[in-house]
mmCIF file of C-alpha atoms in Angstrom:
data_model
loop_
_atom_site.group_PDB
_atom_site.id
_atom_site.type_symbol
_atom_site.label_atom_id
_atom_site.label_comp_id
_atom_site.label_asym_id
_atom_site.label_seq_id
_atom_site.Cartn_x
_atom_site.Cartn_y
_atom_site.Cartn_z
ATOM 1 C CA UNK A 28 135.149 119.940 179.922
ATOM 2 C CA UNK A 29 132.169 120.563 182.206
ATOM 3 C CA UNK A 30 130.569 118.686 185.082
ATOM 4 C CA UNK A 31 127.087 119.622 186.310
ATOM 5 C CA UNK A 32 125.741 117.783 189.396
ATOM 6 C CA UNK A 33 122.532 118.466 191.339
ATOM 7 C CA UNK A 34 121.340 117.105 194.686
ATOM 8 C CA UNK A 35 117.755 117.427 195.918
ATOM 9 C CA UNK A 36 117.700 117.873 199.683
ATOM 10 C CA UNK A 37 113.929 118.179 199.802
ATOM 11 C CA UNK A 38 110.990 119.111 197.648
ATOM 12 C CA UNK A 39 111.941 122.781 198.052
ATOM 13 C CA UNK A 40 115.749 122.853 198.234
ATOM 14 C CA UNK A 41 118.538 121.631 195.946
ATOM 15 C CA UNK A 42 122.303 122.070 195.649
ATOM 16 C CA UNK A 43 123.989 122.343 192.271
ATOM 17 C CA UNK A 44 127.696 122.073 191.480
ATOM 18 C CA UNK A 45 129.050 123.347 188.151
ATOM 19 C CA UNK A 46 132.710 122.632 187.363
ATOM 20 C CA UNK A 47 134.468 123.774 184.210
ATOM 21 C CA UNK A 48 137.948 123.275 182.776
ATOM 22 C CA UNK A 49 139.444 124.518 179.518
ATOM 23 C CA UNK A 50 142.942 124.210 178.102
ATOM 24 C CA UNK A 51 144.054 125.673 174.792
ATOM 25 C CA UNK A 52 147.288 126.252 172.885
ATOM 26 C CA UNK A 53 148.079 127.557 169.425
ATOM 27 C CA UNK A 54 151.021 128.421 167.208
ATOM 28 C CA UNK A 55 150.941 131.301 164.758
ATOM 29 C CA UNK A 56 153.113 133.213 162.310
ATOM 30 C CA UNK A 57 152.797 136.935 161.708
ATOM 31 C CA UNK A 58 154.250 139.027 158.897
ATOM 32 C CA UNK A 59 154.064 142.738 159.776
ATOM 33 C CA UNK A 60 153.916 144.998 156.753
ATOM 34 C CA UNK A 61 156.779 147.438 157.346
ATOM 35 C CA UNK A 62 158.772 148.742 154.383
ATOM 36 C CA UNK A 63 161.700 149.822 156.559
ATOM 37 C CA UNK A 64 162.007 146.259 157.863
ATOM 38 C CA UNK A 65 160.989 144.460 154.677
ATOM 39 C CA UNK A 66 163.923 142.053 154.806
ATOM 40 C CA UNK A 67 162.572 140.589 158.061
ATOM 41 C CA UNK A 68 159.699 138.923 156.245
ATOM 42 C CA UNK A 69 159.780 136.012 158.741
ATOM 43 C CA UNK A 70 159.275 138.506 161.561
ATOM 44 C CA UNK A 71 157.110 136.859 164.203
ATOM 45 C CA UNK A 72 156.539 133.282 165.331
ATOM 46 C CA UNK A 73 154.797 132.689 168.650
ATOM 47 C CA UNK A 74 152.781 130.322 170.821
ATOM 48 C CA UNK A 75 149.751 131.188 172.926
ATOM 49 C CA UNK A 76 148.309 129.146 175.759
ATOM 50 C CA UNK A 77 145.325 129.194 178.112
ATOM 51 C CA UNK A 78 144.570 127.207 181.258
ATOM 52 C CA UNK A 79 141.205 127.912 182.933
ATOM 53 C CA UNK A 80 139.075 126.217 185.568
ATOM 54 C CA UNK A 81 136.019 127.323 187.531
ATOM 55 C CA UNK A 82 133.794 126.042 190.297
ATOM 56 C CA UNK A 83 130.329 127.256 191.213
ATOM 57 C CA UNK A 84 127.966 126.098 193.939
ATOM 58 C CA UNK A 85 124.297 127.110 193.835
ATOM 59 C CA UNK A 86 121.705 126.599 196.539
ATOM 60 C CA UNK A 87 118.250 126.816 194.932
ATOM 61 C CA UNK A 88 114.906 126.749 196.660
ATOM 62 C CA UNK A 89 111.328 127.902 197.056
ATOM 63 C CA UNK A 90 109.613 129.273 200.167
ATOM 64 C CA UNK A 91 106.278 130.634 201.377
ATOM 65 C CA UNK A 92 104.161 128.097 199.487
ATOM 66 C CA UNK A 93 106.258 128.564 196.324
ATOM 67 C CA UNK A 94 105.660 132.305 196.237
ATOM 68 C CA UNK A 95 109.395 132.938 196.651
ATOM 69 C CA UNK A 96 111.999 131.459 194.298
ATOM 70 C CA UNK A 97 115.572 132.050 195.428
ATOM 71 C CA UNK A 98 119.172 131.162 194.636
ATOM 72 C CA UNK A 99 122.407 131.806 196.528
ATOM 73 C CA UNK A 100 125.910 130.702 195.736
ATOM 74 C CA UNK A 101 129.599 131.194 195.310
ATOM 75 C CA UNK A 102 131.801 131.201 192.196
ATOM 76 C CA UNK A 103 135.574 130.914 191.866
ATOM 77 C CA UNK A 104 137.782 130.775 188.788
ATOM 78 C CA UNK A 105 141.483 130.716 188.028
ATOM 79 C CA UNK A 106 142.915 131.577 184.623
ATOM 80 C CA UNK A 107 146.431 131.647 183.230
ATOM 81 C CA UNK A 108 147.063 132.762 179.679
ATOM 82 C CA UNK A 109 150.155 133.980 177.948
ATOM 83 C CA UNK A 110 152.353 134.258 174.899
ATOM 84 C CA UNK A 111 155.787 132.812 174.228
ATOM 85 C CA UNK A 112 157.452 134.553 171.310
ATOM 86 C CA UNK A 113 159.862 132.105 169.710
ATOM 87 C CA UNK A 114 161.147 134.260 166.878
ATOM 88 C CA UNK A 115 160.584 138.018 166.918
ATOM 89 C CA UNK A 116 163.088 139.649 164.540
ATOM 90 C CA UNK A 117 164.318 143.062 165.592
ATOM 91 C CA UNK A 118 164.070 145.711 162.875
ATOM 92 C CA UNK A 119 167.371 147.281 163.934
ATOM 93 C CA UNK A 120 169.215 144.331 162.320
ATOM 94 C CA UNK A 121 167.662 144.361 158.852
ATOM 95 C CA UNK A 122 171.152 144.617 157.313
ATOM 96 C CA UNK A 123 171.749 141.177 158.787
ATOM 97 C CA UNK A 124 168.351 139.853 157.582
ATOM 98 C CA UNK A 125 167.008 140.204 161.128
ATOM 99 C CA UNK A 126 169.748 138.241 162.872
ATOM 100 C CA UNK A 127 168.782 139.844 166.205
ATOM 101 C CA UNK A 128 165.666 138.555 167.939
ATOM 102 C CA UNK A 129 164.074 140.102 171.043
ATOM 103 C CA UNK A 130 161.449 137.665 172.302
ATOM 104 C CA UNK A 131 158.734 138.409 174.872
ATOM 105 C CA UNK A 132 157.329 135.845 177.276
ATOM 106 C CA UNK A 133 154.188 137.079 179.000
ATOM 107 C CA UNK A 134 151.801 135.595 181.559
ATOM 108 C CA UNK A 135 148.432 136.932 182.697
ATOM 109 C CA UNK A 136 147.044 135.431 185.920
ATOM 110 C CA UNK A 137 143.476 136.169 187.007
ATOM 111 C CA UNK A 138 141.637 134.827 190.044
ATOM 112 C CA UNK A 139 137.980 135.736 190.423
ATOM 113 C CA UNK A 140 135.620 135.284 193.375
ATOM 114 C CA UNK A 141 131.883 135.890 193.298
ATOM 115 C CA UNK A 142 129.269 135.591 196.058
ATOM 116 C CA UNK A 143 125.657 136.127 195.034
ATOM 117 C CA UNK A 144 122.022 135.832 196.052
ATOM 118 C CA UNK A 145 118.762 136.585 194.248
ATOM 119 C CA UNK A 146 115.101 136.022 194.912
ATOM 120 C CA UNK A 147 111.785 136.574 193.127
ATOM 121 C CA UNK A 148 108.654 136.901 195.236
ATOM 122 C CA UNK A 149 105.129 136.918 193.840
ATOM 123 C CA UNK A 150 103.427 139.672 195.855
ATOM 124 C CA UNK A 151 100.133 138.859 194.118
ATOM 125 C CA UNK A 152 99.183 136.561 191.273
ATOM 126 C CA UNK A 153 100.071 139.314 188.783
ATOM 127 C CA UNK A 154 102.821 141.310 190.486
ATOM 128 C CA UNK A 155 106.355 140.079 191.285
ATOM 129 C CA UNK A 156 109.536 141.660 192.653
ATOM 130 C CA UNK A 157 113.067 140.403 192.009
ATOM 131 C CA UNK A 158 116.025 141.545 194.112
ATOM 132 C CA UNK A 159 119.599 140.369 194.046
ATOM 133 C CA UNK A 160 123.154 141.309 194.914
ATOM 134 C CA UNK A 161 126.616 140.079 193.923
ATOM 135 C CA UNK A 162 130.057 140.643 195.393
ATOM 136 C CA UNK A 163 132.908 140.286 192.893
ATOM 137 C CA UNK A 164 136.641 140.279 193.584
ATOM 138 C CA UNK A 165 139.153 139.981 190.742
ATOM 139 C CA UNK A 166 142.855 139.621 191.393
ATOM 140 C CA UNK A 167 144.978 140.285 188.298
ATOM 141 C CA UNK A 168 148.709 140.023 187.736
ATOM 142 C CA UNK A 169 150.705 140.390 184.527
ATOM 143 C CA UNK A 170 154.385 139.493 184.049
ATOM 144 C CA UNK A 171 156.531 140.012 180.968
ATOM 145 C CA UNK A 172 160.119 138.915 180.322
ATOM 146 C CA UNK A 173 162.418 139.660 177.384
ATOM 147 C CA UNK A 174 165.386 137.709 176.013
ATOM 148 C CA UNK A 175 167.610 138.639 173.060
ATOM 149 C CA UNK A 176 169.063 135.983 170.727
ATOM 150 C CA UNK A 177 171.560 136.205 167.901
ATOM 151 C CA UNK A 178 171.043 134.033 164.807
ATOM 152 C CA UNK A 179 174.609 133.181 163.797
ATOM 153 C CA UNK A 180 173.430 131.343 160.658
ATOM 154 C CA UNK A 181 171.759 134.466 159.260
ATOM 155 C CA UNK A 182 174.730 136.548 160.381
ATOM 156 C CA UNK A 183 177.049 134.307 158.352
ATOM 157 C CA UNK A 184 174.670 134.462 155.374
ATOM 158 C CA UNK A 185 174.825 138.246 155.509
ATOM 159 C CA UNK A 186 178.643 138.088 155.547
ATOM 160 C CA UNK A 187 178.616 135.814 152.499
ATOM 161 C CA UNK A 188 176.399 138.314 150.673
ATOM 162 C CA UNK A 189 178.624 141.226 151.648
ATOM 163 C CA UNK A 190 175.964 143.032 153.676
ATOM 164 C CA UNK A 191 176.933 145.721 156.160
ATOM 165 C CA UNK A 192 177.798 144.771 159.702
ATOM 166 C CA UNK A 193 175.741 146.049 162.615
ATOM 167 C CA UNK A 194 176.562 146.545 166.261
ATOM 168 C CA UNK A 195 173.864 144.789 168.314
ATOM 169 C CA UNK A 196 172.482 146.571 171.375
ATOM 170 C CA UNK A 197 174.301 145.875 174.636
ATOM 171 C CA UNK A 198 172.049 144.464 177.354
ATOM 172 C CA UNK A 199 173.554 145.075 180.803
ATOM 173 C CA UNK A 200 177.036 144.255 179.538
ATOM 174 C CA UNK A 201 175.879 141.310 177.419
ATOM 175 C CA UNK A 202 176.443 141.283 173.642
ATOM 176 C CA UNK A 203 174.067 138.787 171.978
ATOM 177 C CA UNK A 204 176.350 138.376 168.953
ATOM 178 C CA UNK A 205 179.025 137.059 171.349
ATOM 179 C CA UNK A 206 176.985 135.334 174.047
ATOM 180 C CA UNK A 207 174.271 133.971 171.694
ATOM 181 C CA UNK A 208 171.563 135.114 174.118
ATOM 182 C CA UNK A 209 171.114 137.909 176.652
ATOM 183 C CA UNK A 210 168.469 138.644 179.251
ATOM 184 C CA UNK A 211 166.929 141.966 178.278
ATOM 185 C CA UNK A 212 164.567 142.024 181.236
ATOM 186 C CA UNK A 213 164.378 139.243 183.837
ATOM 187 C CA UNK A 214 160.723 139.944 184.540
ATOM 188 C CA UNK A 215 158.521 142.914 185.313
ATOM 189 C CA UNK A 216 155.144 142.451 186.976
ATOM 190 C CA UNK A 217 152.115 144.628 187.524
ATOM 191 C CA UNK A 218 148.709 143.971 188.961
ATOM 192 C CA UNK A 219 146.038 144.784 191.502
ATOM 193 C CA UNK A 220 142.866 143.521 193.168
ATOM 194 C CA UNK A 221 139.487 144.990 192.220
ATOM 195 C CA UNK A 222 136.134 144.426 193.942
ATOM 196 C CA UNK A 223 132.577 145.696 193.712
ATOM 197 C CA UNK A 224 129.078 145.074 195.029
ATOM 198 C CA UNK A 225 126.484 145.094 192.238
ATOM 199 C CA UNK A 226 122.731 144.983 192.984
ATOM 200 C CA UNK A 227 119.721 144.165 190.812
ATOM 201 C CA UNK A 228 116.057 145.108 191.257
ATOM 202 C CA UNK A 229 113.161 144.313 188.913
ATOM 203 C CA UNK A 230 109.379 144.772 189.030
ATOM 204 C CA UNK A 231 107.020 142.730 186.860
ATOM 205 C CA UNK A 232 103.286 143.204 186.347
ATOM 206 C CA UNK A 233 101.046 140.964 184.253
ATOM 207 C CA UNK A 234 98.175 143.147 183.094
ATOM 208 C CA UNK A 235 96.519 140.054 181.639
ATOM 209 C CA UNK A 236 97.510 136.727 180.098
ATOM 210 C CA UNK A 237 98.905 138.459 177.015
ATOM 211 C CA UNK A 238 100.567 141.635 178.322
ATOM 212 C CA UNK A 239 103.432 142.013 180.813
ATOM 213 C CA UNK A 240 105.106 145.291 181.837
ATOM 214 C CA UNK A 241 108.386 145.501 183.721
ATOM 215 C CA UNK A 242 111.061 147.837 185.015
ATOM 216 C CA UNK A 243 114.565 146.902 186.098
ATOM 217 C CA UNK A 244 117.773 148.335 187.501
ATOM 218 C CA UNK A 245 121.114 146.546 187.590
ATOM 219 C CA UNK A 246 124.753 147.460 188.109
ATOM 220 C CA UNK A 247 127.692 145.988 186.236
ATOM 221 C CA UNK A 248 131.389 145.773 187.031
ATOM 222 C CA UNK A 249 134.388 145.416 184.726
ATOM 223 C CA UNK A 250 137.666 144.953 186.571
ATOM 224 C CA UNK A 251 140.674 147.140 185.974
ATOM 225 C CA UNK A 252 144.146 145.829 185.317
ATOM 226 C CA UNK A 253 147.636 146.539 184.124
ATOM 227 C CA UNK A 254 148.789 147.045 180.565
ATOM 228 C CA UNK A 255 150.615 144.266 178.758
ATOM 229 C CA UNK A 256 153.536 146.127 177.170
ATOM 230 C CA UNK A 257 156.880 146.208 178.940
ATOM 231 C CA UNK A 258 157.087 150.009 178.763
ATOM 232 C CA UNK A 259 153.484 150.444 179.975
ATOM 233 C CA UNK A 260 153.234 147.748 182.625
ATOM 234 C CA UNK A 261 153.313 150.363 185.402
ATOM 235 C CA UNK A 262 150.418 152.290 183.840
ATOM 236 C CA UNK A 263 147.335 150.634 185.411
ATOM 237 C CA UNK A 264 143.680 151.298 184.698
ATOM 238 C CA UNK A 265 140.750 151.267 187.122
ATOM 239 C CA UNK A 266 137.509 149.322 187.116
ATOM 240 C CA UNK A 267 134.555 150.394 184.978
ATOM 241 C CA UNK A 268 131.077 150.659 186.531
ATOM 242 C CA UNK A 269 127.783 150.503 184.637
ATOM 243 C CA UNK A 270 124.323 151.422 185.949
ATOM 244 C CA UNK A 271 121.551 150.145 183.688
ATOM 245 C CA UNK A 272 117.878 151.149 183.775
ATOM 246 C CA UNK A 273 115.243 149.457 181.645
ATOM 247 C CA UNK A 274 111.456 149.501 181.181
ATOM 248 C CA UNK A 275 109.467 147.502 178.702
ATOM 249 C CA UNK A 276 106.372 145.687 177.607
ATOM 250 C CA UNK A 277 105.999 142.130 176.319
ATOM 251 C CA UNK A 278 102.787 141.244 174.537
ATOM 252 C CA UNK A 279 101.133 138.616 172.390
ATOM 253 C CA UNK A 280 97.904 138.814 170.415
ATOM 254 C CA UNK A 281 95.654 136.647 168.272
ATOM 255 C CA UNK A 282 96.267 133.473 170.290
ATOM 256 C CA UNK A 283 100.020 133.923 170.094
ATOM 257 C CA UNK A 284 100.160 134.533 166.341
ATOM 258 C CA UNK A 285 101.384 138.100 166.871
ATOM 259 C CA UNK A 286 104.180 139.166 169.256
ATOM 260 C CA UNK A 287 105.231 142.760 169.987
ATOM 261 C CA UNK A 288 107.931 143.805 172.467
ATOM 262 C CA UNK A 289 109.094 147.353 173.250
ATOM 263 C CA UNK A 290 112.046 148.290 175.493
ATOM 264 C CA UNK A 291 113.531 151.632 176.552
ATOM 265 C CA UNK A 292 116.834 151.783 178.390
ATOM 266 C CA UNK A 293 119.587 153.991 179.772
ATOM 267 C CA UNK A 294 123.148 152.876 180.478
ATOM 268 C CA UNK A 295 125.392 155.122 182.606
ATOM 269 C CA UNK A 296 129.118 154.373 182.402
ATOM 270 C CA UNK A 297 131.590 155.517 185.048
ATOM 271 C CA UNK A 298 135.348 155.345 184.444
ATOM 272 C CA UNK A 299 134.773 153.832 181.008
ATOM 273 C CA UNK A 300 137.750 151.901 179.658
ATOM 274 C CA UNK A 301 138.948 152.293 176.071
ATOM 275 C CA UNK A 302 141.959 151.110 174.099
ATOM 276 C CA UNK A 303 144.323 154.014 173.433
ATOM 277 C CA UNK A 304 146.591 153.653 170.410
ATOM 278 C CA UNK A 305 148.026 157.157 170.138
ATOM 279 C CA UNK A 306 148.491 159.133 173.335
ATOM 280 C CA UNK A 307 151.209 160.598 175.573
ATOM 281 C CA UNK A 308 149.944 158.508 178.492
ATOM 282 C CA UNK A 309 151.511 155.309 177.144
ATOM 283 C CA UNK A 310 154.418 154.250 174.978
ATOM 284 C CA UNK A 311 152.350 151.905 172.826
ATOM 285 C CA UNK A 312 148.763 150.627 172.688
ATOM 286 C CA UNK A 313 147.216 150.524 176.148
ATOM 287 C CA UNK A 314 143.933 150.554 178.053
ATOM 288 C CA UNK A 315 142.937 153.702 179.908
ATOM 289 C CA UNK A 316 139.952 155.127 181.806
ATOM 290 C CA UNK A 317 138.501 158.095 179.914
ATOM 291 C CA UNK A 318 135.504 159.342 181.885
ATOM 292 C CA UNK A 319 131.739 158.989 182.110
ATOM 293 C CA UNK A 320 129.372 158.266 179.251
ATOM 294 C CA UNK A 321 125.744 157.440 178.612
ATOM 295 C CA UNK A 322 123.729 155.459 176.078
ATOM 296 C CA UNK A 323 119.976 156.048 175.771
ATOM 297 C CA UNK A 324 117.967 153.902 173.432
ATOM 298 C CA UNK A 325 114.926 151.888 172.618
ATOM 299 C CA UNK A 326 114.271 148.620 170.826
ATOM 300 C CA UNK A 327 111.254 147.037 169.216
ATOM 301 C CA UNK A 328 110.862 143.513 167.938
ATOM 302 C CA UNK A 329 107.790 141.871 166.519
ATOM 303 C CA UNK A 330 106.594 138.713 164.819
ATOM 304 C CA UNK A 331 103.426 137.803 162.976
ATOM 305 C CA UNK A 332 102.349 134.397 161.731
ATOM 306 C CA UNK A 333 100.598 135.499 158.536
ATOM 307 C CA UNK A 334 99.631 131.899 157.873
ATOM 308 C CA UNK A 335 100.633 128.627 159.530
ATOM 309 C CA UNK A 336 103.556 128.467 157.106
ATOM 310 C CA UNK A 337 104.491 132.112 156.513
ATOM 311 C CA UNK A 338 106.115 134.139 159.331
ATOM 312 C CA UNK A 339 107.157 137.794 159.236
ATOM 313 C CA UNK A 340 109.555 139.401 161.741
ATOM 314 C CA UNK A 341 110.896 142.900 162.304
ATOM 315 C CA UNK A 342 113.279 144.550 164.783
ATOM 316 C CA UNK A 343 114.361 148.190 165.242
ATOM 317 C CA UNK A 344 117.048 149.677 167.499
ATOM 318 C CA UNK A 345 117.803 153.364 168.145
ATOM 319 C CA UNK A 346 120.807 154.612 170.171
ATOM 320 C CA UNK A 347 121.941 157.997 171.467
ATOM 321 C CA UNK A 348 125.495 157.468 172.789
ATOM 322 C CA UNK A 349 127.561 160.338 174.176
ATOM 323 C CA UNK A 350 130.290 161.318 176.612
ATOM 324 C CA UNK A 351 129.138 163.226 179.714
ATOM 325 C CA UNK A 352 132.427 163.955 181.461
ATOM 326 C CA UNK A 353 135.983 163.455 180.195
ATOM 327 C CA UNK A 354 138.294 162.998 183.186
ATOM 328 C CA UNK A 355 141.365 161.977 181.167
ATOM 329 C CA UNK A 356 141.727 164.308 178.149
ATOM 330 C CA UNK A 357 145.222 162.969 177.444
ATOM 331 C CA UNK A 358 143.548 159.815 176.095
ATOM 332 C CA UNK A 359 142.580 161.768 172.983
ATOM 333 C CA UNK A 360 138.822 161.797 173.641
ATOM 334 C CA UNK A 361 136.640 164.915 173.895
ATOM 335 C CA UNK A 362 132.952 165.357 174.850
ATOM 336 C CA UNK A 363 132.128 165.423 171.112
ATOM 337 C CA UNK A 364 134.050 162.224 170.314
ATOM 338 C CA UNK A 365 131.943 159.277 169.146
ATOM 339 C CA UNK A 366 131.244 156.049 170.955
ATOM 340 C CA UNK A 367 132.639 153.117 169.016
ATOM 341 C CA UNK A 368 130.323 150.515 167.471
ATOM 342 C CA UNK A 369 127.170 152.433 168.446
ATOM 343 C CA UNK A 370 125.154 153.207 165.278
ATOM 344 C CA UNK A 371 122.210 155.549 165.736
ATOM 345 C CA UNK A 372 119.862 153.228 163.874
ATOM 346 C CA UNK A 373 119.709 149.524 163.073
ATOM 347 C CA UNK A 374 116.756 147.578 161.786
ATOM 348 C CA UNK A 375 115.965 144.305 160.091
ATOM 349 C CA UNK A 376 112.988 142.463 158.700
ATOM 350 C CA UNK A 377 112.398 139.121 157.088
ATOM 351 C CA UNK A 378 110.016 136.448 155.849
ATOM 352 C CA UNK A 379 110.228 132.709 156.479
ATOM 353 C CA UNK A 380 108.233 130.130 154.511
ATOM 354 C CA UNK A 381 107.927 126.585 155.884
ATOM 355 C CA UNK A 382 106.896 124.074 153.216
ATOM 356 C CA UNK A 383 105.788 120.699 154.629
ATOM 357 C CA UNK A 384 106.578 117.934 152.134
ATOM 358 C CA UNK A 385 104.698 114.684 151.686
ATOM 359 C CA UNK A 386 107.573 112.541 153.008
ATOM 360 C CA UNK A 387 107.598 114.411 156.345
ATOM 361 C CA UNK A 388 110.565 116.631 155.501
ATOM 362 C CA UNK A 389 110.462 120.423 155.453
ATOM 363 C CA UNK A 390 111.842 122.972 153.038
ATOM 364 C CA UNK A 391 112.414 126.261 154.895
ATOM 365 C CA UNK A 392 113.012 129.364 152.773
ATOM 366 C CA UNK A 393 113.933 132.702 154.339
ATOM 367 C CA UNK A 394 114.587 136.174 152.972
ATOM 368 C CA UNK A 395 116.077 138.793 155.350
ATOM 369 C CA UNK A 396 117.110 142.424 155.057
ATOM 370 C CA UNK A 397 119.214 144.365 157.609
ATOM 371 C CA UNK A 398 120.345 147.993 157.788
ATOM 372 C CA UNK A 399 123.137 149.456 159.950
ATOM 373 C CA UNK A 400 123.724 153.197 160.218
ATOM 374 C CA UNK A 401 127.124 154.874 159.942
ATOM 375 C CA UNK A 402 129.228 154.419 163.078
ATOM 376 C CA UNK A 403 132.741 154.990 164.415
ATOM 377 C CA UNK A 404 135.184 152.132 164.879
ATOM 378 C CA UNK A 405 137.171 153.815 167.685
ATOM 379 C CA UNK A 406 136.358 156.371 170.387
ATOM 380 C CA UNK A 407 139.773 158.010 170.040
ATOM 381 C CA UNK A 408 139.674 160.947 167.616
ATOM 382 C CA UNK A 409 143.147 160.376 166.136
ATOM 383 C CA UNK A 410 142.403 156.755 165.192
ATOM 384 C CA UNK A 411 138.679 156.908 164.406
ATOM 385 C CA UNK A 412 137.500 155.417 161.152
ATOM 386 C CA UNK A 413 133.847 155.579 160.178
ATOM 387 C CA UNK A 414 132.047 152.544 158.882
ATOM 388 C CA UNK A 415 129.571 153.855 156.301
ATOM 389 C CA UNK A 416 125.949 152.805 156.458
ATOM 390 C CA UNK A 417 125.309 149.486 154.782
ATOM 391 C CA UNK A 418 122.535 147.090 153.810
ATOM 392 C CA UNK A 419 122.657 143.326 153.984
ATOM 393 C CA UNK A 420 120.310 140.980 152.135
ATOM 394 C CA UNK A 421 120.343 137.281 152.885
ATOM 395 C CA UNK A 422 118.472 134.475 151.117
ATOM 396 C CA UNK A 423 118.580 130.979 152.563
ATOM 397 C CA UNK A 424 117.045 127.609 151.771
ATOM 398 C CA UNK A 425 117.230 124.840 154.372
ATOM 399 C CA UNK A 426 116.232 121.189 154.092
ATOM 400 C CA UNK A 427 114.952 119.550 157.309
ATOM 401 C CA UNK A 428 114.930 115.787 157.112
ATOM 402 C CA UNK A 429 111.929 113.871 158.460
#
């Protein structure tokens, strides 16, 4: 649900309120493939939930005879999401068909505050400068609880079948086979508050009506947090910072029938976060800061209207992604490790034919080709799989009613 309200104070100033609310819940079953625990084929049954709301106020205006366009505002959001495991069979009780269940109940709470301002001033009719800044504060807290249950019905079924007895684990003097349920962990919490100031600066020059050149710098912020496994909840990770630099040209020719855009960019990562699945720093899968990395690249996209009905498009992207400094070698990443999901080369091209029919409808036919270079699926050497290069061809016919 969203509510967007605007008030005009004057010809040059307006206030805008944007309110959002989202609630979601789901139920799912999971069947882990584990030969040692094959009898627990009904292994996992759980519910997930999400409750989110946000409020943003924007003050928009123009000044200096409309040469300056500006916006300032504040943003706040609150989010709660979690998982209630209703039936998580413990593999240690496979002789009893999984009569022991150890269920996790987890809750992630995030509160985010943002204060921002940005303005674009036209220095001349062809040259403009944009400057902005944002303060972000994220408060994160994660809590997990565990409870053990004993399924007496399955235990009796195992007795009837003559299966071997087991001795369930003892939880602080509580035997789940006797007490029916035991508190494994009453609740462990972890969390922290992260903040950052991120600026933006951009220059824009219109060489003529058809060509615009620009350069931009911006900083990004990705909050840290705590890991969501009981054994790793006290292993936090720090925020990730990104500095992005970009220059480019935007151009049109032949009365707009041809478009050509070229962009070059550099992205510098500090304290980059990755998901670690095999490392001495955590007992299970966790998020960790690895070090500093960089991605250099360029992109080109173009379009040409060959006729009024036939349009050709093309796009090319080239990346050079690498690690500059590994500050946490225990994460299983080295300076020669790959970036994940960063193919060196991608490109696509296509044709679209628009056939105007006599009844006012349109028949739109398109043929597209795309290529993606080989790339790694994980930055961690011990878990990296390589996606081989692949081609994708797509043919589509669409009917547009009059």
